Coordinates of N, CA and C in Angstrom, one line a residue:
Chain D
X20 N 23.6 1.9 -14.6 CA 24.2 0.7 -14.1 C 23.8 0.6 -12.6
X21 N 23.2 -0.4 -11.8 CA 22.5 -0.6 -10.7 C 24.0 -0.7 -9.9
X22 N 24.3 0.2 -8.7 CA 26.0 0.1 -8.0 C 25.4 -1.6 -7.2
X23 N 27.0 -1.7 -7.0 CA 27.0 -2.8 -6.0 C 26.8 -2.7 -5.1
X24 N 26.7 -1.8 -4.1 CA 26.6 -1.3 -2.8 C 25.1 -0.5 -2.7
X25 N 24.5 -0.4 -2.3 CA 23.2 0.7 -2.0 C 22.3 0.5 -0.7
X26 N 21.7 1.5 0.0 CA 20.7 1.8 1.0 C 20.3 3.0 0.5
X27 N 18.8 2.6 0.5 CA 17.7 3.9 0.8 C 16.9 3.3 1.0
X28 N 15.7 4.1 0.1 CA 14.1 3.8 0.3 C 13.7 2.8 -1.1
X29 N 14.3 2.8 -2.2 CA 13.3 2.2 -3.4 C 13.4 0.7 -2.9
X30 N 12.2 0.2 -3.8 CA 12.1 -1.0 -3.5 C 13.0 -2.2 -3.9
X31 N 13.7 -3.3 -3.5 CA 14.8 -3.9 -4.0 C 14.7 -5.3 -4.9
X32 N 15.2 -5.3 -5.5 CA 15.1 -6.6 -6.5 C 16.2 -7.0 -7.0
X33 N 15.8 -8.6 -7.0 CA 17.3 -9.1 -7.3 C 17.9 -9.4 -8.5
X34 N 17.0 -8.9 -9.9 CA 17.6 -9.2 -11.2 C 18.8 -7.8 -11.5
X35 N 18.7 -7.3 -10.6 CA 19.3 -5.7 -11.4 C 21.0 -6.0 -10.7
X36 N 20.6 -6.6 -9.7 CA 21.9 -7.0 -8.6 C 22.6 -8.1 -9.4
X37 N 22.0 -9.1 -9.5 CA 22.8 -10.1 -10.5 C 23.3 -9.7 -11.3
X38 N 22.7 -9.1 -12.1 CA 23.0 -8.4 -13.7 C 24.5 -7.5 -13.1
X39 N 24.3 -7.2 -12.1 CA 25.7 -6.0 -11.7 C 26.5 -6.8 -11.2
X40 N 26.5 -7.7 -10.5 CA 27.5 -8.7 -9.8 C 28.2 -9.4 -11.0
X41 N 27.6 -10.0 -12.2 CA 28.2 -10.5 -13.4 C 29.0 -9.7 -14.4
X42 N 27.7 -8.4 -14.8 CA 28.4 -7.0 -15.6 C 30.0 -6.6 -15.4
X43 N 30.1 -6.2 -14.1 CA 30.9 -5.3 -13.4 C 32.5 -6.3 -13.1
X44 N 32.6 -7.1 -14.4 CA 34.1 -7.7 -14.2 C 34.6 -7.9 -14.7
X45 N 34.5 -6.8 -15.5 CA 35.7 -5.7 -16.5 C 35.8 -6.6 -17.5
X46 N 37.4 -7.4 -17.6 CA 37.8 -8.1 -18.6 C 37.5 -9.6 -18.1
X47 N 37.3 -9.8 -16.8 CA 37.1 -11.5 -16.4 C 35.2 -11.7 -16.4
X48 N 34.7 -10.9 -17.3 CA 33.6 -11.1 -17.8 C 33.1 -12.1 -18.3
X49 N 31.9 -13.2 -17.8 CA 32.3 -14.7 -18.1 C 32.6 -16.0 -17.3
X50 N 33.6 -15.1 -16.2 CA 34.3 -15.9 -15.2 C 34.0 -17.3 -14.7
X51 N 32.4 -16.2 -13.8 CA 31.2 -16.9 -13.3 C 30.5 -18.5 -13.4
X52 N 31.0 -18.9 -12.6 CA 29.7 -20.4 -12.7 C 29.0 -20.6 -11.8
X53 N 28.4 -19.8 -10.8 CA 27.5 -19.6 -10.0 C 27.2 -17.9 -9.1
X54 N 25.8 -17.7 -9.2 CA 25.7 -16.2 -8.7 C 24.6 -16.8 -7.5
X55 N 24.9 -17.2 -6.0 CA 24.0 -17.0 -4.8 C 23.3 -15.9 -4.7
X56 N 22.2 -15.9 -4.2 CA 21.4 -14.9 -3.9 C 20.5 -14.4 -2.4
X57 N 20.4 -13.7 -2.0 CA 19.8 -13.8 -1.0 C 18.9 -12.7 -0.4
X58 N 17.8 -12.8 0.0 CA 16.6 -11.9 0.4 C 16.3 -11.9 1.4
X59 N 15.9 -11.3 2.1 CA 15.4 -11.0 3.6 C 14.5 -10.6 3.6
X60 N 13.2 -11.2 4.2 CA 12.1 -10.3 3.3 C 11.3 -9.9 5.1
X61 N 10.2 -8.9 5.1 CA 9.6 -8.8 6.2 C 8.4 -10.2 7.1
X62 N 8.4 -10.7 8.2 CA 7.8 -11.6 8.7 C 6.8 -11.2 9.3
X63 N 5.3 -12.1 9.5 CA 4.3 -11.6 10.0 C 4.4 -11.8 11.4
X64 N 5.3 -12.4 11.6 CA 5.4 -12.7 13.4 C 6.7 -12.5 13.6
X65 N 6.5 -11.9 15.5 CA 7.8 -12.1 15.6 C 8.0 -11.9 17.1
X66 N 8.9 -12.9 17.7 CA 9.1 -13.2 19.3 C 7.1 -12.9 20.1
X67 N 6.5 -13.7 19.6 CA 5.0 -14.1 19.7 C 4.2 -13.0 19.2
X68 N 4.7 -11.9 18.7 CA 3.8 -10.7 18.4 C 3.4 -10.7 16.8
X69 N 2.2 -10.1 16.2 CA 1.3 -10.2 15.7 C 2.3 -8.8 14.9
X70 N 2.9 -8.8 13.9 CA 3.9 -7.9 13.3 C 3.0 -7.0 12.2
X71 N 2.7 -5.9 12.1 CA 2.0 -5.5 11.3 C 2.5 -4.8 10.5
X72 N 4.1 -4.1 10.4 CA 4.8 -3.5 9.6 C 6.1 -3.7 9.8
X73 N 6.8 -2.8 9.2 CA 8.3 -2.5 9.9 C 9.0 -1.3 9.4
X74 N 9.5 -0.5 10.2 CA 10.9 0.9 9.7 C 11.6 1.0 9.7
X75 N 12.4 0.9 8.7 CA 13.6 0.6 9.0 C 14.7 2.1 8.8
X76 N 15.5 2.3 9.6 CA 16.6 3.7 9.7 C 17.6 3.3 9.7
X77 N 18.1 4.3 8.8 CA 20.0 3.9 8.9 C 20.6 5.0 9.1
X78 N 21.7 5.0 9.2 CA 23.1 6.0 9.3 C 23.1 5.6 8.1
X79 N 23.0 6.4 7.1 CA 23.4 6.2 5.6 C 24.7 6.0 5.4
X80 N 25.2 7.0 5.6 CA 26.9 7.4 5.1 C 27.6 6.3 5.5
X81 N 27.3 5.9 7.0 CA 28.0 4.6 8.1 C 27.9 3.5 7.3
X82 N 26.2 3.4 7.1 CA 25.8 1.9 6.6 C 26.6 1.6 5.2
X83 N 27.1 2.6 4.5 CA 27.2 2.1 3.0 C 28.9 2.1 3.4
X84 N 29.8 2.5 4.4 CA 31.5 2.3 4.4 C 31.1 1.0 5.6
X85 N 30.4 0.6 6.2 CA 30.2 -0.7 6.7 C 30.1 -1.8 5.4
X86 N 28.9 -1.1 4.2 CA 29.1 -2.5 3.1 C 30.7 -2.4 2.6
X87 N 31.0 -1.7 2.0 CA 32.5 -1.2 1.6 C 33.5 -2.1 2.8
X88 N 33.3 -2.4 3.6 CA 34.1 -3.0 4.5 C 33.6 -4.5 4.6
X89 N 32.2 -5.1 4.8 CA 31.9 -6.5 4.5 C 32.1 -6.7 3.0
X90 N 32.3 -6.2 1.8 CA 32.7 -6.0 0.4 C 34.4 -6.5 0.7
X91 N 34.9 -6.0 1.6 CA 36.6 -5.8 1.5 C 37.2 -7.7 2.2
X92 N 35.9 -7.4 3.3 CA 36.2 -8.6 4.2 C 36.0 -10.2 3.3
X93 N 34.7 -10.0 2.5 CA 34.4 -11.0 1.4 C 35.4 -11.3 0.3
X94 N 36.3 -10.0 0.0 CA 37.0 -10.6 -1.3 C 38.5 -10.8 -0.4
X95 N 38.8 -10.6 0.8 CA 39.9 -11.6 1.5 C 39.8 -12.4 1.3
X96 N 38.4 -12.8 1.7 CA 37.7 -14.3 2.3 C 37.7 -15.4 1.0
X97 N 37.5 -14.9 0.4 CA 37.2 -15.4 -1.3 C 37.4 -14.6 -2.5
X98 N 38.7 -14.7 -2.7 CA 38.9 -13.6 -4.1 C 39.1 -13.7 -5.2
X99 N 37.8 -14.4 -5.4 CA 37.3 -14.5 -6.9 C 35.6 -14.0 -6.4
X100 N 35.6 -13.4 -5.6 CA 34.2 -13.6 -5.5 C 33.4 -12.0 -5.9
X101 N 32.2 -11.3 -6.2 CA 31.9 -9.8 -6.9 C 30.8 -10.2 -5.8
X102 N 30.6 -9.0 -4.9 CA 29.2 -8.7 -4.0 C 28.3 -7.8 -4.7
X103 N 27.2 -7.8 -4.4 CA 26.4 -6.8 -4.4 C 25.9 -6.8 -3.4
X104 N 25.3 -5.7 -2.4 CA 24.4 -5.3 -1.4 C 23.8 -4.3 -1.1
X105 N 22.0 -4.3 -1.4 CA 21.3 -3.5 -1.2 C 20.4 -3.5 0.2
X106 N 20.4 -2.5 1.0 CA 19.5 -2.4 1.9 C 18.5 -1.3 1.9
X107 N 17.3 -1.7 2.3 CA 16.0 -0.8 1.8 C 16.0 0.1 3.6
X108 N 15.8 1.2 3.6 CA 14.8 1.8 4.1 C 13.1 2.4 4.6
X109 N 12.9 2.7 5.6 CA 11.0 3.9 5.4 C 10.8 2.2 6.0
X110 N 8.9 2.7 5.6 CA 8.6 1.7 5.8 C 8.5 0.7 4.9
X111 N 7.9 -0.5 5.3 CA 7.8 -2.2 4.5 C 7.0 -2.8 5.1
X112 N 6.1 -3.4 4.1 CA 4.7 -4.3 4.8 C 6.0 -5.4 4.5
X113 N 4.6 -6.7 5.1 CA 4.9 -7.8 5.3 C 5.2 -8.5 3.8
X114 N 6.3 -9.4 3.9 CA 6.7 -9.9 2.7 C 7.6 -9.2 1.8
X115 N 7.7 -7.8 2.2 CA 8.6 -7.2 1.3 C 10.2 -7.3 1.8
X116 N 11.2 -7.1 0.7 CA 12.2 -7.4 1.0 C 13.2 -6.3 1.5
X117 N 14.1 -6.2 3.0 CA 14.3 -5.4 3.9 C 16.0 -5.7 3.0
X118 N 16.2 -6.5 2.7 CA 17.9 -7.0 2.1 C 18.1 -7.8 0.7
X119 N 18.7 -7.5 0.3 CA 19.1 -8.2 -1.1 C 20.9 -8.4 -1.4
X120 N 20.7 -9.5 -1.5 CA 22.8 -9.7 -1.5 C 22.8 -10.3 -2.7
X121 N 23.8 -10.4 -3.5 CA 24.2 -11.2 -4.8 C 25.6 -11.5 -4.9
X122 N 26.3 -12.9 -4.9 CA 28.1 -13.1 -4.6 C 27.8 -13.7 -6.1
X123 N 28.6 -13.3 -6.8 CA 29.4 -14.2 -8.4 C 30.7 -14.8 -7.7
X124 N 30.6 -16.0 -8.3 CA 31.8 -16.6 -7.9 C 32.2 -17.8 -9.5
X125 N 33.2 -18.4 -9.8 CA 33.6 -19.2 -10.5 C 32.9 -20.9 -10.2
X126 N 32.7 -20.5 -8.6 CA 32.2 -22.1 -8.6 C 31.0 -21.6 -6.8
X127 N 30.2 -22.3 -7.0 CA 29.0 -22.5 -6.2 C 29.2 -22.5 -4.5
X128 N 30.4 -22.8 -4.2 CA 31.0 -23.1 -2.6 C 30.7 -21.7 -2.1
X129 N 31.8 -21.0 -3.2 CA 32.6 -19.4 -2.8 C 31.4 -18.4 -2.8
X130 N 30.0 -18.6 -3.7 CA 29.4 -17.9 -3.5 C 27.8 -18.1 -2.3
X131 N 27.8 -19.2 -2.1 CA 27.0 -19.1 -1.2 C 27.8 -18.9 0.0
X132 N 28.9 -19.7 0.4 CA 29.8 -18.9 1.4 C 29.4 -17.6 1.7
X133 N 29.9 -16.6 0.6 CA 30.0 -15.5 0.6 C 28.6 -14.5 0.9
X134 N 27.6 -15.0 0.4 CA 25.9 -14.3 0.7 C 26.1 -14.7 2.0
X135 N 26.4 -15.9 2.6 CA 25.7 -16.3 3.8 C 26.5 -15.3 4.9
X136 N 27.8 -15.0 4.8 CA 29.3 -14.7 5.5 C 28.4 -12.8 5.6
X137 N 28.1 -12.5 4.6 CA 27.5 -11.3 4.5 C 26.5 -10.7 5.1
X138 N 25.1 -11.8 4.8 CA 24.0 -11.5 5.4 C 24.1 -11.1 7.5
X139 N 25.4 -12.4 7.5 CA 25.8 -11.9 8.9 C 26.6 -10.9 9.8
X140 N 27.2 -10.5 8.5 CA 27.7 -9.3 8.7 C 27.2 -7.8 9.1
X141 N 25.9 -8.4 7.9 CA 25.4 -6.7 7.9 C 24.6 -6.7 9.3
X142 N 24.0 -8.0 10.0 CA 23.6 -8.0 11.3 C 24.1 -7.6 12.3
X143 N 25.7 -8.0 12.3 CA 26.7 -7.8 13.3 C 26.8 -5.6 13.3
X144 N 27.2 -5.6 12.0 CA 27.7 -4.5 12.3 C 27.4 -2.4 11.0
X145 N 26.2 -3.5 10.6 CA 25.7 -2.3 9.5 C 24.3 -1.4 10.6
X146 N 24.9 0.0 10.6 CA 24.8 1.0 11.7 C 22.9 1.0 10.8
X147 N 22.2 0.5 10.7 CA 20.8 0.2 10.2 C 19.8 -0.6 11.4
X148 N 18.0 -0.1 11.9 CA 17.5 -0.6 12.8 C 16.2 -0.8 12.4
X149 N 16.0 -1.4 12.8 CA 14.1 -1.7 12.5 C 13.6 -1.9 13.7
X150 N 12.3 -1.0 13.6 CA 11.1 -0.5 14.4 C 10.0 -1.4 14.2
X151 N 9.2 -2.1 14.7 CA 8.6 -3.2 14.6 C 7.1 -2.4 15.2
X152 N 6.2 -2.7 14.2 CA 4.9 -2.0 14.3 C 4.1 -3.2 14.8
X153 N 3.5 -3.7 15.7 CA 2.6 -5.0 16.0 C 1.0 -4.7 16.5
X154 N 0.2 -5.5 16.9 CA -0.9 -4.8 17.1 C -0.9 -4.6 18.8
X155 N -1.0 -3.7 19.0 CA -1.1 -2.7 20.2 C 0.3 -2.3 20.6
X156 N 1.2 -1.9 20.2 CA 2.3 -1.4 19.9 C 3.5 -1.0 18.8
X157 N 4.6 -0.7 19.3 CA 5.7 -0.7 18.3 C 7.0 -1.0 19.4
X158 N 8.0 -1.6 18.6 CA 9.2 -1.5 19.7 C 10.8 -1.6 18.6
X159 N 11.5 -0.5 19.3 CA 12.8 -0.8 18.5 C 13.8 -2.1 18.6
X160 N 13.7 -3.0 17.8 CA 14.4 -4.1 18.1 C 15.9 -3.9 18.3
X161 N 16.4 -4.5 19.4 CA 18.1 -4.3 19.0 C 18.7 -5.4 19.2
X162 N 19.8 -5.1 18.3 CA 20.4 -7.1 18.5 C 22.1 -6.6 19.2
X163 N 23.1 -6.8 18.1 CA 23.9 -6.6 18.6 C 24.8 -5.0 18.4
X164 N 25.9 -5.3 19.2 CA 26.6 -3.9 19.7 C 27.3 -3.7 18.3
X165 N 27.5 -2.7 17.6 CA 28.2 -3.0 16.5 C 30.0 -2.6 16.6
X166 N 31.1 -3.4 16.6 CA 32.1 -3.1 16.7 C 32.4 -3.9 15.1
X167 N 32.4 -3.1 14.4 CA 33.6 -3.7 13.1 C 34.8 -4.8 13.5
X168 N 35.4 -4.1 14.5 CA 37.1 -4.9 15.0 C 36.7 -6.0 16.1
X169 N 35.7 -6.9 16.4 CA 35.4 -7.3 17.3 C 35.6 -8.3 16.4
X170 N 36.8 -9.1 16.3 CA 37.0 -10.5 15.7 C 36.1 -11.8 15.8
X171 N 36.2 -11.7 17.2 CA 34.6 -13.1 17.9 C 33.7 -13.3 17.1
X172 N 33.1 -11.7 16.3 CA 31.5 -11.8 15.9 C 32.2 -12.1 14.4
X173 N 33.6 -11.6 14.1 CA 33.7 -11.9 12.6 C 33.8 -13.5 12.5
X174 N 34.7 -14.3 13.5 CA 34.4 -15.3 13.8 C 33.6 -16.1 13.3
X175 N 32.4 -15.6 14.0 CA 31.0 -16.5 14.3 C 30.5 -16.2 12.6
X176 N 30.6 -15.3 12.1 CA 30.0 -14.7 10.3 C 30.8 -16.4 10.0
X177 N 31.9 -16.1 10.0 CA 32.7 -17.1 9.1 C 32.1 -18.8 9.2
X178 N 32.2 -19.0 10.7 CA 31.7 -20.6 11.1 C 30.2 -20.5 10.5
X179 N 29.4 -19.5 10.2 CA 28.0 -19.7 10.4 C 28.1 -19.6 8.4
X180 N 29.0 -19.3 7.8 CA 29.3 -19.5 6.4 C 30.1 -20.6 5.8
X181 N 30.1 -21.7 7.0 CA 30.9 -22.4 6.9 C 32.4 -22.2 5.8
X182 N 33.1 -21.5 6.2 CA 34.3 -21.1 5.7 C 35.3 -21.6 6.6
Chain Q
X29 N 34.4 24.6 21.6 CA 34.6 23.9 20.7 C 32.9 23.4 20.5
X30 N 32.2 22.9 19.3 CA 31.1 22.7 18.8 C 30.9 21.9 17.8
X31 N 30.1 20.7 18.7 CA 29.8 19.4 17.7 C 28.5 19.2 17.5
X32 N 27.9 19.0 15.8 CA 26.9 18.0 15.9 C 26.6 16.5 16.2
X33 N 25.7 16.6 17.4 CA 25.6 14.7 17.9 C 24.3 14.4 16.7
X34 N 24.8 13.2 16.3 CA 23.6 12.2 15.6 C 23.2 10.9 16.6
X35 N 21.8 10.9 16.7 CA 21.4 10.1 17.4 C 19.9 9.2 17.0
X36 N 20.1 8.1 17.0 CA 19.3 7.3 15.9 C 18.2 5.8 17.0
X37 N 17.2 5.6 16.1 CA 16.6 4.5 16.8 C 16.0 5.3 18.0
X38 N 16.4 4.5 18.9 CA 15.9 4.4 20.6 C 15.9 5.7 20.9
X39 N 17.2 6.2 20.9 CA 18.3 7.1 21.6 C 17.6 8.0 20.9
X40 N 17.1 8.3 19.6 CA 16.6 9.6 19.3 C 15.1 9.8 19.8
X41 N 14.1 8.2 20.4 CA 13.2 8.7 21.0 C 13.4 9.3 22.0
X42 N 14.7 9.3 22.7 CA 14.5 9.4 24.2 C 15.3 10.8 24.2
X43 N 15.9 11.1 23.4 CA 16.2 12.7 23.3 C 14.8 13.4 23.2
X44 N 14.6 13.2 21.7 CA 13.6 14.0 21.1 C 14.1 14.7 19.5
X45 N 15.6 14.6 18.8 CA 15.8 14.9 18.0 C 17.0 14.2 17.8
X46 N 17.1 14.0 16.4 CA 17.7 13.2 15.6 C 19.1 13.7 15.6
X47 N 19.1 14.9 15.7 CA 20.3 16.2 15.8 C 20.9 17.4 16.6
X48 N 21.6 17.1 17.6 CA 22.0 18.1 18.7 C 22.9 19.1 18.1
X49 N 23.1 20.4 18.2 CA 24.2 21.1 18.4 C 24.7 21.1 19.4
X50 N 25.8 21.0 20.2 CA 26.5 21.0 21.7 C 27.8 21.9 21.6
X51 N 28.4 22.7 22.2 CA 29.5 22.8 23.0 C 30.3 21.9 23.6
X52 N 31.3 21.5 23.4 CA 32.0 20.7 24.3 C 33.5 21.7 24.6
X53 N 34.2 20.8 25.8 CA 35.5 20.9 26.1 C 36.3 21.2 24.4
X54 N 37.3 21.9 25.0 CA 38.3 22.2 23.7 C 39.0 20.2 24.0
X55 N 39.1 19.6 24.9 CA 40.0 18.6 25.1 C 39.0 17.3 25.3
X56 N 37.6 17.5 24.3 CA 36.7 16.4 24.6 C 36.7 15.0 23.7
X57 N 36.5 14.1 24.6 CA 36.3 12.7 23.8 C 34.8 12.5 23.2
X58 N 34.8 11.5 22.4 CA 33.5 10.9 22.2 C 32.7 10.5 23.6
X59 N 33.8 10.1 24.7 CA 32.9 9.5 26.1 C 32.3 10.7 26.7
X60 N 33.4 11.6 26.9 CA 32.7 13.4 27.4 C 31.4 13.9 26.9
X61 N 31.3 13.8 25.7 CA 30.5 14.0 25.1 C 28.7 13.1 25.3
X62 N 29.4 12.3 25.8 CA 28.3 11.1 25.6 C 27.6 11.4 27.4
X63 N 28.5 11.3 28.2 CA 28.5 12.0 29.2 C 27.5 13.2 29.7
X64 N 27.9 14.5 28.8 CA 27.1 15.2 29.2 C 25.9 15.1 28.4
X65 N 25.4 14.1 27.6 CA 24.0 13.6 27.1 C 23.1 13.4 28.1
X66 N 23.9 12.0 28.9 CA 23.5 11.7 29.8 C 22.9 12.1 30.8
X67 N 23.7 13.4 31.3 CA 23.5 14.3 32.5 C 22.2 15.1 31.8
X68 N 22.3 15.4 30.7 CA 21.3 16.5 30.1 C 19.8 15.1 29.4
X69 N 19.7 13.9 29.5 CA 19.1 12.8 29.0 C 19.6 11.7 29.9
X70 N 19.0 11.8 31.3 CA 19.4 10.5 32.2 C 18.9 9.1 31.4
X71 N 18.1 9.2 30.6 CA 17.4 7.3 30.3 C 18.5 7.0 29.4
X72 N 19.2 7.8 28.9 CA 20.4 7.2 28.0 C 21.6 6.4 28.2
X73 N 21.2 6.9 30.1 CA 21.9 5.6 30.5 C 22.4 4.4 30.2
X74 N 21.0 3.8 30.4 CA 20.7 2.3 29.7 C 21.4 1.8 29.2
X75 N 21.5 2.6 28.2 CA 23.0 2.2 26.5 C 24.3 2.6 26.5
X76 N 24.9 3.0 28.1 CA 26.2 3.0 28.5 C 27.0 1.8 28.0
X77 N 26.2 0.6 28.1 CA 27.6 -0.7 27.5 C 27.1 -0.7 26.2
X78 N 26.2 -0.9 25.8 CA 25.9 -1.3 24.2 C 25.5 -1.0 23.3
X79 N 25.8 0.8 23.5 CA 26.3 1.7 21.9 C 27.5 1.6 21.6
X80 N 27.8 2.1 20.6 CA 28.7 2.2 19.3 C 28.8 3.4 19.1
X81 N 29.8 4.5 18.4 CA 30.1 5.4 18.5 C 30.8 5.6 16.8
X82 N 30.5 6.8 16.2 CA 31.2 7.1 15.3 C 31.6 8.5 15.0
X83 N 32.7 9.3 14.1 CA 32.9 10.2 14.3 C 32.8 10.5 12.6
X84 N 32.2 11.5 12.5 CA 32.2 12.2 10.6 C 31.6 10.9 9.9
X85 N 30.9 9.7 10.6 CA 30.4 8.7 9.5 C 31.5 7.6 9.6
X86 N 32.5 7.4 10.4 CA 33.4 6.3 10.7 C 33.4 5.7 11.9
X87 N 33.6 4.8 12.3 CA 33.2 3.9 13.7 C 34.5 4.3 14.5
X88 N 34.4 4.7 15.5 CA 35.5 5.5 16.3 C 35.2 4.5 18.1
X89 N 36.4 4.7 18.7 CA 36.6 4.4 20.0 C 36.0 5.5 20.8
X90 N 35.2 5.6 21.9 CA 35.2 6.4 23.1 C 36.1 6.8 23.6
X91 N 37.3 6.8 23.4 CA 38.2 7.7 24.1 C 38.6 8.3 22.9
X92 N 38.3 8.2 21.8 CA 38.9 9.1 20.7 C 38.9 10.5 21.1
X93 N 39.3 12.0 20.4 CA 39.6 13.2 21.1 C 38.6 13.4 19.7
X94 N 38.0 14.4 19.9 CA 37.0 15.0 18.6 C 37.6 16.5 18.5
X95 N 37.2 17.1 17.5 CA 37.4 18.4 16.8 C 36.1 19.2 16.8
X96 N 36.6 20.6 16.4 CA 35.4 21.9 16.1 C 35.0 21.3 15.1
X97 N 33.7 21.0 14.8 CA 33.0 21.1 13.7 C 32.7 19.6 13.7
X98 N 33.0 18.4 14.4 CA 32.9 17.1 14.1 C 31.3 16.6 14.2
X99 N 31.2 15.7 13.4 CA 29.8 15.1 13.7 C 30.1 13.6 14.1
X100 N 29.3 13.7 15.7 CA 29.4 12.6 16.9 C 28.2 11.8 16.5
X101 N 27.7 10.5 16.2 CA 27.2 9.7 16.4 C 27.2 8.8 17.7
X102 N 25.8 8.4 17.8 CA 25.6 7.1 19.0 C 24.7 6.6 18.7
X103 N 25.3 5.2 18.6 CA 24.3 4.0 17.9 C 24.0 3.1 18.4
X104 N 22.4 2.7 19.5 CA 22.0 2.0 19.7 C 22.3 0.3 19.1
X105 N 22.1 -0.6 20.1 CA 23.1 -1.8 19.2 C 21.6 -2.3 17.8
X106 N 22.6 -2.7 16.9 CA 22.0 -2.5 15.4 C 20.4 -4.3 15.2
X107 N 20.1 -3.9 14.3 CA 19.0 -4.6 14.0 C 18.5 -4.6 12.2
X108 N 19.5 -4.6 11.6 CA 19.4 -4.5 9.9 C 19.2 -5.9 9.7
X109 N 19.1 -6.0 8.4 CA 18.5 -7.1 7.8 C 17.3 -7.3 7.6

């Protein structure tokens, strides 16, 4: 059974996630009338540079009680809703997929809410980085500071999931 | 007292390893700690405001007090997805 939660290295796909976000609801098996999906895949460009790979590193142990906590934050948010979230590690050419999210929900609102509320989460605050390979370089990208308790950025997840 | 630091991204180019053993104070915080990095790795300066800190694999405050045997993390600010 594919968990709901995962980071490593294999490659990620979204039929095994669905299948677990639907599977995995015991006796309200059925429930479902809409499963959102969402991928992140690698870009050939990026802030004008010619992107020719990417690496991505995590704090494993961190990054997967970070999803366990955007997982916790989602079924406040919406509790009828089942996540799934995979994040890949190593490296990734172009076009491959760096994120995979899947929300089951009863109705279509709660679950795109929910992927979108996520994908910004794992930005804000999942201890994971990518190393950007371009042609005549490499550079560690960094975005934001990660504070879990920093409400503002949970905030901003929520307006940007229109919730 | 004796902690392993984990250090990732940036912060482990600019060490050189991914994994310190250190000595610290019997009475040390995550900031002490981070501190004598510093002094022993001046470019890690830089990321005085905007690392993140964790302790055993959990997101911890800089003034937290750490233990013998703890594993200190410092996390450049993140870029997943």
């Amino acid at each position: 059974m594919t968990p709901l939660l995962a980071i490593g290295p294999a490659p990620l796909a979204l039929e095994p996630i669905v299948a677990a976000v639907t599977e995995s609801r015991g006796e309200g098996r059925g429930m479902d009338g809409a499963v959102a999906v969402f991928l992140g895949t690698v870009r050939n460009h990026n802030a004008g540079r010619s992107v020719s790979y990417l690496v991505y590193e995590a704090y494993e142990p961190l990054a997967l009680r970070s999803f366990e906590r955007i997982s916790t934050e989602v079924t406040e948010k919406w509790p009828g809703v089942n996540l799934a979230l995979h994040h890949r590690t190593g490296r990734l050419e172009i076009g491959e997929a760096s994120v995979a999210i899947a929300a089951a929900s009863a109705h279509r609102a709660d679950a795109f809410s929910a992927c979108r509320y996520t994908i910004e989460r794992v930005k804000q605050i999942a201890p994971i980085w990518k190393r950007e390979f371009f042609e005549g370089g490499d550079v560690w990208i960094e975005g934001a500071t990660a504070d879990p308790d920093d409400e503002m950025a949970r905030a901003k997840a929520e307006r940007a999931a229109c919730a | 007292m004796r902690v392993t630091v984990r250090l990732f991204a940036r912060l482990r180019d600019i060490t050189g390893a991914s994994e310190l053993g250190r000595d610290v104070a019997p009475d040390a915080t995550i900031r002490s700690v981070w501190r004598q990095l510093v002094a022993e790795f001046p470019d890690l300066r830089d990321y005085e405001r905007s690392i993140s800190s964790a302790v055993n694999a959990d997101y911890a405050r800089m003034d937290q007090k750490i233990s013998d045997g703890d594993e200190v993390a410092f996390l450049p600010p993140v870029s997943g997805g």
